[in-house]
């Protein structure tokens, strides 16, 4: 009898490699439980779980990871102190700060985000690391992996810059990763630059007072949470409250805040689109709209209207963005007059001139 033929092997297509996660936590129990939570989803794998910052830096010196889950309160170097070094050593891996102190108020959360964390998550006691915590962690990891910031399509050619001239107002929109980008942008603007700024950052209302205080320190100029009819003054920053969209209206040479609560297309509250729409109406060609790191497309509709009114649109570049969703949307649509790193945007704002 002829020898039996071997069954043909059919190659199965391989999906994308799972995202590599580094866990940095001094609790062995927390590392083990968080690791199980991570690997419950086949899209993620634990590359390593270490107990302190030196061990994390040593691992990153020879290994690539996509996301770092970072505790704050650890012996020796704490997580927030180490955050900039971890971002540098990992060549830009996204960091989620997972710590109990994030539950104590906005201070630790805003500090972490301003240092470059992509997100934060309250870590419960060891007994609470399953259930709801596991679901939220999986959601946050999935959102970062699905954020679409690694876009292969090249941006469309930007529109030609209009006639050079000073600006009456700068309007800045940001979301995930935006607080760190804002800190870099604002530090690049010298005190003598007096152009007023409006900022819409996706944050809940309870975070806004501390966020305003943090922005004032970073910018070296006063920053207020917006209230209805508040004057928009030179040398000052106004941020959107968490429960309303920030806009402005003009009366002669005077700009004042106008708040609204209607549902935005993006579903965000506050939303960048209503801010850009209002700025287009009030300032037209004498306004600059800036879109920093953020998930989704909030700001793209308003940017189109502001650009049509003669205003300038500037987007953060992909390489420096935690998530290139919001800035990427306007860049790919050809609405951006310039695509720059945050500090370069700050220097452009300081000139108060349109990009060449």
mmCIF file of C-alpha atoms in Angstrom:
data_model
loop_
_atom_site.group_PDB
_atom_site.id
_atom_site.type_symbol
_atom_site.label_atom_id
_atom_site.label_comp_id
_atom_site.label_asym_id
_atom_site.label_seq_id
_atom_site.Cartn_x
_atom_site.Cartn_y
_atom_site.Cartn_z
ATOM 1 C CA UNK A 1 0.000 0.000 0.000
ATOM 2 C CA UNK A 2 1.270 3.484 -0.773
ATOM 3 C CA UNK A 3 2.404 5.444 2.246
ATOM 4 C CA UNK A 4 -0.257 7.609 3.797
ATOM 5 C CA UNK A 5 -0.010 11.196 2.805
ATOM 6 C CA UNK A 6 0.451 13.748 5.537
ATOM 7 C CA UNK A 7 -2.501 16.048 6.007
ATOM 8 C CA UNK A 8 -1.880 19.415 4.425
ATOM 9 C CA UNK A 9 -1.281 22.137 6.955
ATOM 10 C CA UNK A 10 -3.314 25.260 6.394
ATOM 11 C CA UNK A 11 -1.632 28.402 7.586
ATOM 12 C CA UNK A 12 -3.858 30.540 9.730
ATOM 13 C CA UNK A 13 -3.443 34.277 9.400
ATOM 14 C CA UNK A 14 -1.829 35.890 12.389
ATOM 15 C CA UNK A 15 -3.348 38.935 14.019
ATOM 16 C CA UNK A 16 -1.357 41.814 15.450
ATOM 17 C CA UNK A 17 1.087 40.955 18.197
ATOM 18 C CA UNK A 18 -0.287 41.566 21.688
ATOM 19 C CA UNK A 19 0.640 44.865 23.298
ATOM 20 C CA UNK A 20 3.520 44.447 25.742
ATOM 21 C CA UNK A 21 2.804 45.677 29.278
ATOM 22 C CA UNK A 22 5.338 46.472 32.014
ATOM 23 C CA UNK A 23 3.977 46.464 35.582
ATOM 24 C CA UNK A 24 5.888 48.514 38.167
ATOM 25 C CA UNK A 25 4.537 47.979 41.701
ATOM 26 C CA UNK A 26 6.266 47.201 45.000
ATOM 27 C CA UNK A 27 3.502 44.784 46.091
ATOM 28 C CA UNK A 28 4.077 41.224 44.901
ATOM 29 C CA UNK A 29 0.377 40.466 45.328
ATOM 30 C CA UNK A 30 -0.641 43.528 43.301
ATOM 31 C CA UNK A 31 1.818 42.603 40.540
ATOM 32 C CA UNK A 32 0.428 39.078 40.363
ATOM 33 C CA UNK A 33 -3.239 40.099 40.373
ATOM 34 C CA UNK A 34 -2.780 42.991 37.921
ATOM 35 C CA UNK A 35 -0.813 40.643 35.678
ATOM 36 C CA UNK A 36 -3.735 38.197 35.625
ATOM 37 C CA UNK A 37 -6.112 41.054 34.821
ATOM 38 C CA UNK A 38 -3.910 42.117 31.911
ATOM 39 C CA UNK A 39 -3.495 38.663 30.415
ATOM 40 C CA UNK A 40 -7.197 37.852 30.672
ATOM 41 C CA UNK A 41 -7.379 39.699 27.343
ATOM 42 C CA UNK A 42 -5.288 38.002 24.592
ATOM 43 C CA UNK A 43 -4.576 41.437 23.095
ATOM 44 C CA UNK A 44 -2.166 42.140 25.949
ATOM 45 C CA UNK A 45 0.802 40.346 27.423
ATOM 46 C CA UNK A 46 2.879 41.089 30.530
ATOM 47 C CA UNK A 47 6.419 41.712 29.323
ATOM 48 C CA UNK A 48 7.657 41.988 32.904
ATOM 49 C CA UNK A 49 6.501 42.850 36.422
ATOM 50 C CA UNK A 50 9.057 44.564 38.648
ATOM 51 C CA UNK A 51 9.058 45.947 42.178
ATOM 52 C CA UNK A 52 10.793 49.303 41.795
ATOM 53 C CA UNK A 53 11.966 52.008 39.418
ATOM 54 C CA UNK A 54 15.614 50.859 39.064
ATOM 55 C CA UNK A 55 14.410 47.408 37.992
ATOM 56 C CA UNK A 56 12.030 49.009 35.492
ATOM 57 C CA UNK A 57 14.783 51.175 34.004
ATOM 58 C CA UNK A 58 17.083 48.156 33.796
ATOM 59 C CA UNK A 59 14.421 46.162 31.937
ATOM 60 C CA UNK A 60 13.659 49.042 29.562
ATOM 61 C CA UNK A 61 17.323 49.379 28.675
ATOM 62 C CA UNK A 62 17.081 46.093 26.766
ATOM 63 C CA UNK A 63 13.384 45.559 26.075
ATOM 64 C CA UNK A 64 10.530 47.321 24.288
ATOM 65 C CA UNK A 65 7.108 47.799 25.861
ATOM 66 C CA UNK A 66 3.965 49.542 24.681
ATOM 67 C CA UNK A 67 2.336 50.468 27.990
ATOM 68 C CA UNK A 68 3.626 50.859 31.552
ATOM 69 C CA UNK A 69 1.331 50.378 34.569
ATOM 70 C CA UNK A 70 3.039 52.473 37.235
ATOM 71 C CA UNK A 71 2.441 52.611 40.985
ATOM 72 C CA UNK A 72 3.311 55.854 42.796
ATOM 73 C CA UNK A 73 4.106 54.992 46.394
ATOM 74 C CA UNK A 74 7.176 52.736 46.242
ATOM 75 C CA UNK A 75 10.383 52.507 48.291
ATOM 76 C CA UNK A 76 13.211 54.648 46.984
ATOM 77 C CA UNK A 77 12.172 56.556 43.865
ATOM 78 C CA UNK A 78 8.423 57.166 43.721
ATOM 79 C CA UNK A 79 6.482 56.704 40.498
ATOM 80 C CA UNK A 80 5.781 60.373 39.767
ATOM 81 C CA UNK A 81 9.436 61.345 40.255
ATOM 82 C CA UNK A 82 10.467 58.549 37.893
ATOM 83 C CA UNK A 83 7.775 59.166 35.274
ATOM 84 C CA UNK A 84 9.838 61.419 32.942
ATOM 85 C CA UNK A 85 12.787 58.981 33.082
ATOM 86 C CA UNK A 86 10.525 56.018 32.322
ATOM 87 C CA UNK A 87 9.027 57.814 29.326
ATOM 88 C CA UNK A 88 12.523 58.551 28.034
ATOM 89 C CA UNK A 89 13.866 55.041 28.678
ATOM 90 C CA UNK A 90 10.843 53.403 27.026
ATOM 91 C CA UNK A 91 11.063 55.658 23.965
ATOM 92 C CA UNK A 92 7.563 56.988 24.487
ATOM 93 C CA UNK A 93 5.559 54.042 25.851
ATOM 94 C CA UNK A 94 2.181 55.162 27.204
ATOM 95 C CA UNK A 95 2.004 55.224 31.008
ATOM 96 C CA UNK A 96 -1.089 54.577 33.121
ATOM 97 C CA UNK A 97 -0.518 55.580 36.740
ATOM 98 C CA UNK A 98 -2.269 52.959 38.897
ATOM 99 C CA UNK A 99 -2.306 54.179 42.472
ATOM 100 C CA UNK A 100 -4.564 54.588 45.485
ATOM 101 C CA UNK A 101 -3.538 58.240 45.871
ATOM 102 C CA UNK A 102 -5.378 59.105 42.670
ATOM 103 C CA UNK A 103 -8.553 58.699 44.736
ATOM 104 C CA UNK A 104 -7.561 61.392 47.225
ATOM 105 C CA UNK A 105 -8.268 64.310 44.901
ATOM 106 C CA UNK A 106 -7.216 65.831 41.629
ATOM 107 C CA UNK A 107 -3.721 66.842 42.733
ATOM 108 C CA UNK A 108 -1.929 63.546 42.086
ATOM 109 C CA UNK A 109 -3.934 62.905 38.934
ATOM 110 C CA UNK A 110 -3.232 66.282 37.326
ATOM 111 C CA UNK A 111 0.420 66.061 38.387
ATOM 112 C CA UNK A 112 0.747 62.656 36.720
ATOM 113 C CA UNK A 113 -0.931 63.864 33.522
ATOM 114 C CA UNK A 114 1.204 67.019 33.408
ATOM 115 C CA UNK A 115 4.338 64.859 33.637
ATOM 116 C CA UNK A 116 3.278 62.823 30.624
ATOM 117 C CA UNK A 117 1.031 60.011 31.879
ATOM 118 C CA UNK A 118 -1.593 58.978 29.351
ATOM 119 C CA UNK A 119 -4.159 58.114 32.014
ATOM 120 C CA UNK A 120 -4.654 57.307 35.701
ATOM 121 C CA UNK A 121 -6.542 54.581 37.521
ATOM 122 C CA UNK A 122 -7.443 54.293 41.201
ATOM 123 C CA UNK A 123 -5.914 51.136 42.682
ATOM 124 C CA UNK A 124 -8.152 49.655 45.368
ATOM 125 C CA UNK A 125 -7.014 47.415 48.175
ATOM 126 C CA UNK A 126 -5.715 43.976 47.237
ATOM 127 C CA UNK A 127 -9.173 42.475 47.725
ATOM 128 C CA UNK A 128 -10.644 44.890 45.187
ATOM 129 C CA UNK A 129 -8.218 44.244 42.322
ATOM 130 C CA UNK A 130 -10.673 42.009 40.521
ATOM 131 C CA UNK A 131 -14.184 42.764 39.307
ATOM 132 C CA UNK A 132 -14.743 46.427 38.488
ATOM 133 C CA UNK A 133 -11.041 47.339 38.639
ATOM 134 C CA UNK A 134 -10.201 44.604 36.123
ATOM 135 C CA UNK A 135 -12.949 45.825 33.768
ATOM 136 C CA UNK A 136 -11.799 49.456 33.931
ATOM 137 C CA UNK A 137 -8.152 48.493 33.432
ATOM 138 C CA UNK A 138 -9.054 46.409 30.375
ATOM 139 C CA UNK A 139 -11.076 49.325 28.981
ATOM 140 C CA UNK A 140 -8.227 51.811 29.467
ATOM 141 C CA UNK A 141 -5.654 49.470 27.902
ATOM 142 C CA UNK A 142 -7.963 48.800 24.963
ATOM 143 C CA UNK A 143 -8.582 52.509 24.388
ATOM 144 C CA UNK A 144 -4.851 53.216 24.225
ATOM 145 C CA UNK A 145 -4.200 50.322 21.846
ATOM 146 C CA UNK A 146 -7.202 51.286 19.696
ATOM 147 C CA UNK A 147 -6.451 55.007 19.743
ATOM 148 C CA UNK A 148 -5.328 55.045 16.124
ATOM 149 C CA UNK A 149 -2.324 57.250 16.761
ATOM 150 C CA UNK A 150 -0.077 55.169 14.508
ATOM 151 C CA UNK A 151 -1.596 56.307 11.228
ATOM 152 C CA UNK A 152 0.256 55.392 8.065
ATOM 153 C CA UNK A 153 -1.455 57.916 5.830
ATOM 154 C CA UNK A 154 0.513 61.094 5.257
ATOM 155 C CA UNK A 155 -1.226 64.356 6.122
ATOM 156 C CA UNK A 156 -2.764 66.199 3.227
ATOM 157 C CA UNK A 157 -0.981 69.308 2.049
ATOM 158 C CA UNK A 158 -1.812 72.141 4.455
ATOM 159 C CA UNK A 159 -3.582 75.205 3.114
ATOM 160 C CA UNK A 160 -1.458 78.172 2.257
ATOM 161 C CA UNK A 161 -1.056 80.600 5.118
ATOM 162 C CA UNK A 162 -3.017 83.781 4.819
ATOM 163 C CA UNK A 163 -1.625 87.288 5.209
ATOM 164 C CA UNK A 164 0.618 87.671 8.257
ATOM 165 C CA UNK A 165 -0.778 89.550 11.215
ATOM 166 C CA UNK A 166 -1.221 89.547 14.963
ATOM 167 C CA UNK A 167 -3.788 87.409 16.772
ATOM 168 C CA UNK A 168 -6.457 88.591 19.166
ATOM 169 C CA UNK A 169 -6.946 85.136 20.673
ATOM 170 C CA UNK A 170 -5.441 81.639 20.904
ATOM 171 C CA UNK A 171 -7.885 78.729 21.421
ATOM 172 C CA UNK A 172 -6.389 75.380 22.469
ATOM 173 C CA UNK A 173 -8.145 71.990 22.578
ATOM 174 C CA UNK A 174 -6.736 68.839 24.166
ATOM 175 C CA UNK A 175 -7.679 65.478 25.649
ATOM 176 C CA UNK A 176 -5.675 62.317 26.434
ATOM 177 C CA UNK A 177 -2.006 63.291 26.738
ATOM 178 C CA UNK A 178 -2.919 66.946 26.361
ATOM 179 C CA UNK A 179 -1.948 68.161 29.825
ATOM 180 C CA UNK A 180 1.681 67.171 29.303
ATOM 181 C CA UNK A 181 1.637 68.759 25.833
ATOM 182 C CA UNK A 182 0.114 71.927 27.309
ATOM 183 C CA UNK A 183 2.884 72.147 29.872
ATOM 184 C CA UNK A 184 5.517 71.973 27.124
ATOM 185 C CA UNK A 185 3.668 74.507 24.970
ATOM 186 C CA UNK A 186 3.084 77.032 27.743
ATOM 187 C CA UNK A 187 6.658 76.907 29.026
ATOM 188 C CA UNK A 188 7.842 78.014 25.569
ATOM 189 C CA UNK A 189 5.791 81.244 25.665
ATOM 190 C CA UNK A 190 7.629 84.186 27.288
ATOM 191 C CA UNK A 191 5.872 86.431 29.802
ATOM 192 C CA UNK A 192 5.936 89.392 27.421
ATOM 193 C CA UNK A 193 3.552 87.563 25.058
ATOM 194 C CA UNK A 194 0.193 89.000 26.130
ATOM 195 C CA UNK A 195 -2.223 87.310 23.706
ATOM 196 C CA UNK A 196 -5.126 85.805 25.708
ATOM 197 C CA UNK A 197 -5.776 82.070 25.548
ATOM 198 C CA UNK A 198 -8.834 79.850 25.878
ATOM 199 C CA UNK A 199 -8.272 76.177 26.758
ATOM 200 C CA UNK A 200 -10.696 73.274 26.512
ATOM 201 C CA UNK A 201 -9.251 70.157 28.124
ATOM 202 C CA UNK A 202 -11.401 67.052 28.573
ATOM 203 C CA UNK A 203 -11.625 66.766 32.371
ATOM 204 C CA UNK A 204 -14.502 66.419 34.854
ATOM 205 C CA UNK A 205 -15.693 69.506 36.771
ATOM 206 C CA UNK A 206 -14.074 68.541 40.082
ATOM 207 C CA UNK A 207 -10.621 68.648 38.495
ATOM 208 C CA UNK A 208 -10.900 72.140 37.047
ATOM 209 C CA UNK A 209 -9.851 74.366 40.000
ATOM 210 C CA UNK A 210 -6.611 72.446 40.489
ATOM 211 C CA UNK A 211 -6.063 72.253 36.733
ATOM 212 C CA UNK A 212 -6.356 76.052 36.522
ATOM 213 C CA UNK A 213 -3.856 76.457 39.366
ATOM 214 C CA UNK A 214 -1.455 74.050 37.659
ATOM 215 C CA UNK A 215 -1.766 75.873 34.338
ATOM 216 C CA UNK A 216 -1.068 79.218 36.050
ATOM 217 C CA UNK A 217 2.180 77.826 37.447
ATOM 218 C CA UNK A 218 3.218 76.244 34.148
ATOM 219 C CA UNK A 219 2.381 79.339 32.101
ATOM 220 C CA UNK A 220 3.598 81.962 34.545
ATOM 221 C CA UNK A 221 0.381 83.949 34.043
ATOM 222 C CA UNK A 222 -3.088 84.033 35.651
ATOM 223 C CA UNK A 223 -5.531 81.272 34.746
ATOM 224 C CA UNK A 224 -9.244 81.228 35.584
ATOM 225 C CA UNK A 225 -12.036 78.669 35.308
ATOM 226 C CA UNK A 226 -14.538 80.307 32.944
ATOM 227 C CA UNK A 227 -17.739 81.909 34.197
ATOM 228 C CA UNK A 228 -20.436 83.562 32.077
ATOM 229 C CA UNK A 229 -19.537 87.105 30.898
ATOM 230 C CA UNK A 230 -15.985 86.862 32.281
ATOM 231 C CA UNK A 231 -13.738 89.273 30.314
ATOM 232 C CA UNK A 232 -11.090 87.703 28.089
ATOM 233 C CA UNK A 233 -8.058 89.795 29.017
ATOM 234 C CA UNK A 234 -4.539 90.112 27.603
ATOM 235 C CA UNK A 235 -1.941 88.057 29.443
ATOM 236 C CA UNK A 236 -4.526 85.706 30.983
ATOM 237 C CA UNK A 237 -5.765 82.163 30.345
ATOM 238 C CA UNK A 238 -9.372 80.987 30.661
ATOM 239 C CA UNK A 239 -10.189 77.258 30.842
ATOM 240 C CA UNK A 240 -13.507 75.555 30.139
ATOM 241 C CA UNK A 241 -15.459 74.421 33.188
ATOM 242 C CA UNK A 242 -16.173 70.720 33.200
ATOM 243 C CA UNK A 243 -19.936 71.191 32.922
ATOM 244 C CA UNK A 244 -20.104 73.646 29.988
ATOM 245 C CA UNK A 245 -18.539 74.440 26.623
ATOM 246 C CA UNK A 246 -16.275 77.493 26.532
ATOM 247 C CA UNK A 247 -16.898 80.182 23.922
ATOM 248 C CA UNK A 248 -16.635 83.943 23.549
ATOM 249 C CA UNK A 249 -18.481 86.893 22.059
ATOM 250 C CA UNK A 250 -17.223 90.255 20.849
ATOM 251 C CA UNK A 251 -18.587 93.659 21.721
ATOM 252 C CA UNK A 252 -16.475 96.279 19.962
ATOM 253 C CA UNK A 253 -12.882 95.636 21.004
ATOM 254 C CA UNK A 254 -13.955 93.606 24.039
ATOM 255 C CA UNK A 255 -14.170 89.817 24.252
ATOM 256 C CA UNK A 256 -16.188 88.118 26.961
ATOM 257 C CA UNK A 257 -16.801 84.476 27.866
ATOM 258 C CA UNK A 258 -19.998 82.806 26.680
ATOM 259 C CA UNK A 259 -20.797 79.349 28.058
ATOM 260 C CA UNK A 260 -23.174 76.806 26.551
ATOM 261 C CA UNK A 261 -24.432 73.340 27.447
ATOM 262 C CA UNK A 262 -26.022 72.078 24.231
ATOM 263 C CA UNK A 263 -25.014 68.587 23.143
ATOM 264 C CA UNK A 264 -21.845 68.589 21.039
ATOM 265 C CA UNK A 265 -21.368 66.353 17.983
ATOM 266 C CA UNK A 266 -18.384 64.695 19.662
ATOM 267 C CA UNK A 267 -20.395 63.920 22.787
ATOM 268 C CA UNK A 268 -17.681 65.563 24.900
ATOM 269 C CA UNK A 269 -18.368 67.973 27.726
ATOM 270 C CA UNK A 270 -16.617 70.332 27.449
ATOM 271 C CA UNK A 271 -16.042 70.105 23.695
ATOM 272 C CA UNK A 272 -13.478 71.809 21.472
ATOM 273 C CA UNK A 273 -15.873 72.195 18.525
ATOM 274 C CA UNK A 274 -18.162 74.818 20.157
ATOM 275 C CA UNK A 275 -15.108 76.768 21.306
ATOM 276 C CA UNK A 276 -13.634 76.917 17.796
ATOM 277 C CA UNK A 277 -17.054 77.793 16.354
ATOM 278 C CA UNK A 278 -17.451 80.702 18.763
ATOM 279 C CA UNK A 279 -13.895 81.919 18.176
ATOM 280 C CA UNK A 280 -14.462 81.820 14.398
ATOM 281 C CA UNK A 281 -17.524 84.033 14.856
ATOM 282 C CA UNK A 282 -15.893 86.470 17.283
ATOM 283 C CA UNK A 283 -12.362 86.740 15.893
ATOM 284 C CA UNK A 284 -12.244 85.181 12.419
ATOM 285 C CA UNK A 285 -8.850 85.651 10.794
ATOM 286 C CA UNK A 286 -7.371 87.098 13.992
ATOM 287 C CA UNK A 287 -7.533 83.770 15.862
ATOM 288 C CA UNK A 288 -5.351 80.688 16.096
ATOM 289 C CA UNK A 289 -6.820 77.277 16.938
ATOM 290 C CA UNK A 290 -4.486 74.624 18.356
ATOM 291 C CA UNK A 291 -5.243 70.907 18.688
ATOM 292 C CA UNK A 292 -3.079 68.861 21.022
ATOM 293 C CA UNK A 293 -2.935 65.153 21.841
ATOM 294 C CA UNK A 294 -6.344 63.559 22.294
ATOM 295 C CA UNK A 295 -8.532 60.602 21.406
ATOM 296 C CA UNK A 296 -11.274 60.910 18.815
ATOM 297 C CA UNK A 297 -12.094 63.796 16.477
ATOM 298 C CA UNK A 298 -13.324 66.570 18.779
ATOM 299 C CA UNK A 299 -12.265 69.901 17.270
ATOM 300 C CA UNK A 300 -12.226 68.790 13.626
ATOM 301 C CA UNK A 301 -15.608 70.358 12.792
ATOM 302 C CA UNK A 302 -14.807 73.598 14.612
ATOM 303 C CA UNK A 303 -11.351 73.729 13.023
ATOM 304 C CA UNK A 304 -12.957 73.601 9.579
ATOM 305 C CA UNK A 305 -15.180 76.558 10.462
ATOM 306 C CA UNK A 306 -12.340 78.545 12.021
ATOM 307 C CA UNK A 307 -10.124 77.912 8.995
ATOM 308 C CA UNK A 308 -12.951 78.991 6.656
ATOM 309 C CA UNK A 309 -13.198 82.244 8.649
ATOM 310 C CA UNK A 310 -9.524 82.926 7.927
ATOM 311 C CA UNK A 311 -8.113 81.677 11.220
ATOM 312 C CA UNK A 312 -4.942 79.605 11.571
ATOM 313 C CA UNK A 313 -5.048 75.944 12.654
ATOM 314 C CA UNK A 314 -2.011 74.288 14.231
ATOM 315 C CA UNK A 315 -1.842 70.584 15.171
ATOM 316 C CA UNK A 316 0.537 68.697 17.427
ATOM 317 C CA UNK A 317 2.719 66.253 15.505
ATOM 318 C CA UNK A 318 2.200 62.494 15.678
ATOM 319 C CA UNK A 319 5.582 61.633 17.198
ATOM 320 C CA UNK A 320 5.050 63.738 20.318
ATOM 321 C CA UNK A 321 1.346 62.893 20.808
ATOM 322 C CA UNK A 322 0.174 60.267 23.263
ATOM 323 C CA UNK A 323 -2.841 59.844 20.971
ATOM 324 C CA UNK A 324 -2.829 61.438 17.492
ATOM 325 C CA UNK A 325 -6.594 61.342 17.158
ATOM 326 C CA UNK A 326 -7.725 64.967 17.495
ATOM 327 C CA UNK A 327 -4.658 66.623 15.941
ATOM 328 C CA UNK A 328 -4.385 63.837 13.369
ATOM 329 C CA UNK A 329 -7.958 64.419 12.221
ATOM 330 C CA UNK A 330 -7.282 68.032 11.224
ATOM 331 C CA UNK A 331 -3.855 67.229 9.793
ATOM 332 C CA UNK A 332 -5.226 64.461 7.570
ATOM 333 C CA UNK A 333 -8.064 66.724 6.439
ATOM 334 C CA UNK A 334 -5.547 69.314 5.249
ATOM 335 C CA UNK A 335 -6.804 71.930 7.724
ATOM 336 C CA UNK A 336 -3.526 72.412 9.589
ATOM 337 C CA UNK A 337 -1.344 75.340 8.577
ATOM 338 C CA UNK A 338 1.432 73.744 10.645
ATOM 339 C CA UNK A 339 2.045 70.387 12.386
ATOM 340 C CA UNK A 340 4.553 70.886 15.183
ATOM 341 C CA UNK A 341 5.816 69.659 18.532
ATOM 342 C CA UNK A 342 4.209 71.403 21.554
ATOM 343 C CA UNK A 343 7.232 73.554 22.343
ATOM 344 C CA UNK A 344 7.396 74.639 18.687
ATOM 345 C CA UNK A 345 3.731 75.609 18.848
ATOM 346 C CA UNK A 346 4.522 77.681 21.928
ATOM 347 C CA UNK A 347 7.302 79.491 20.101
ATOM 348 C CA UNK A 348 4.958 80.116 17.153
ATOM 349 C CA UNK A 349 2.346 81.585 19.493
ATOM 350 C CA UNK A 350 5.028 83.835 21.000
ATOM 351 C CA UNK A 351 5.704 85.394 17.584
ATOM 352 C CA UNK A 352 1.974 86.155 17.188
ATOM 353 C CA UNK A 353 2.525 85.599 13.456
ATOM 354 C CA UNK A 354 1.055 83.124 11.028
ATOM 355 C CA UNK A 355 3.243 80.182 10.025
ATOM 356 C CA UNK A 356 5.314 80.860 6.936
#
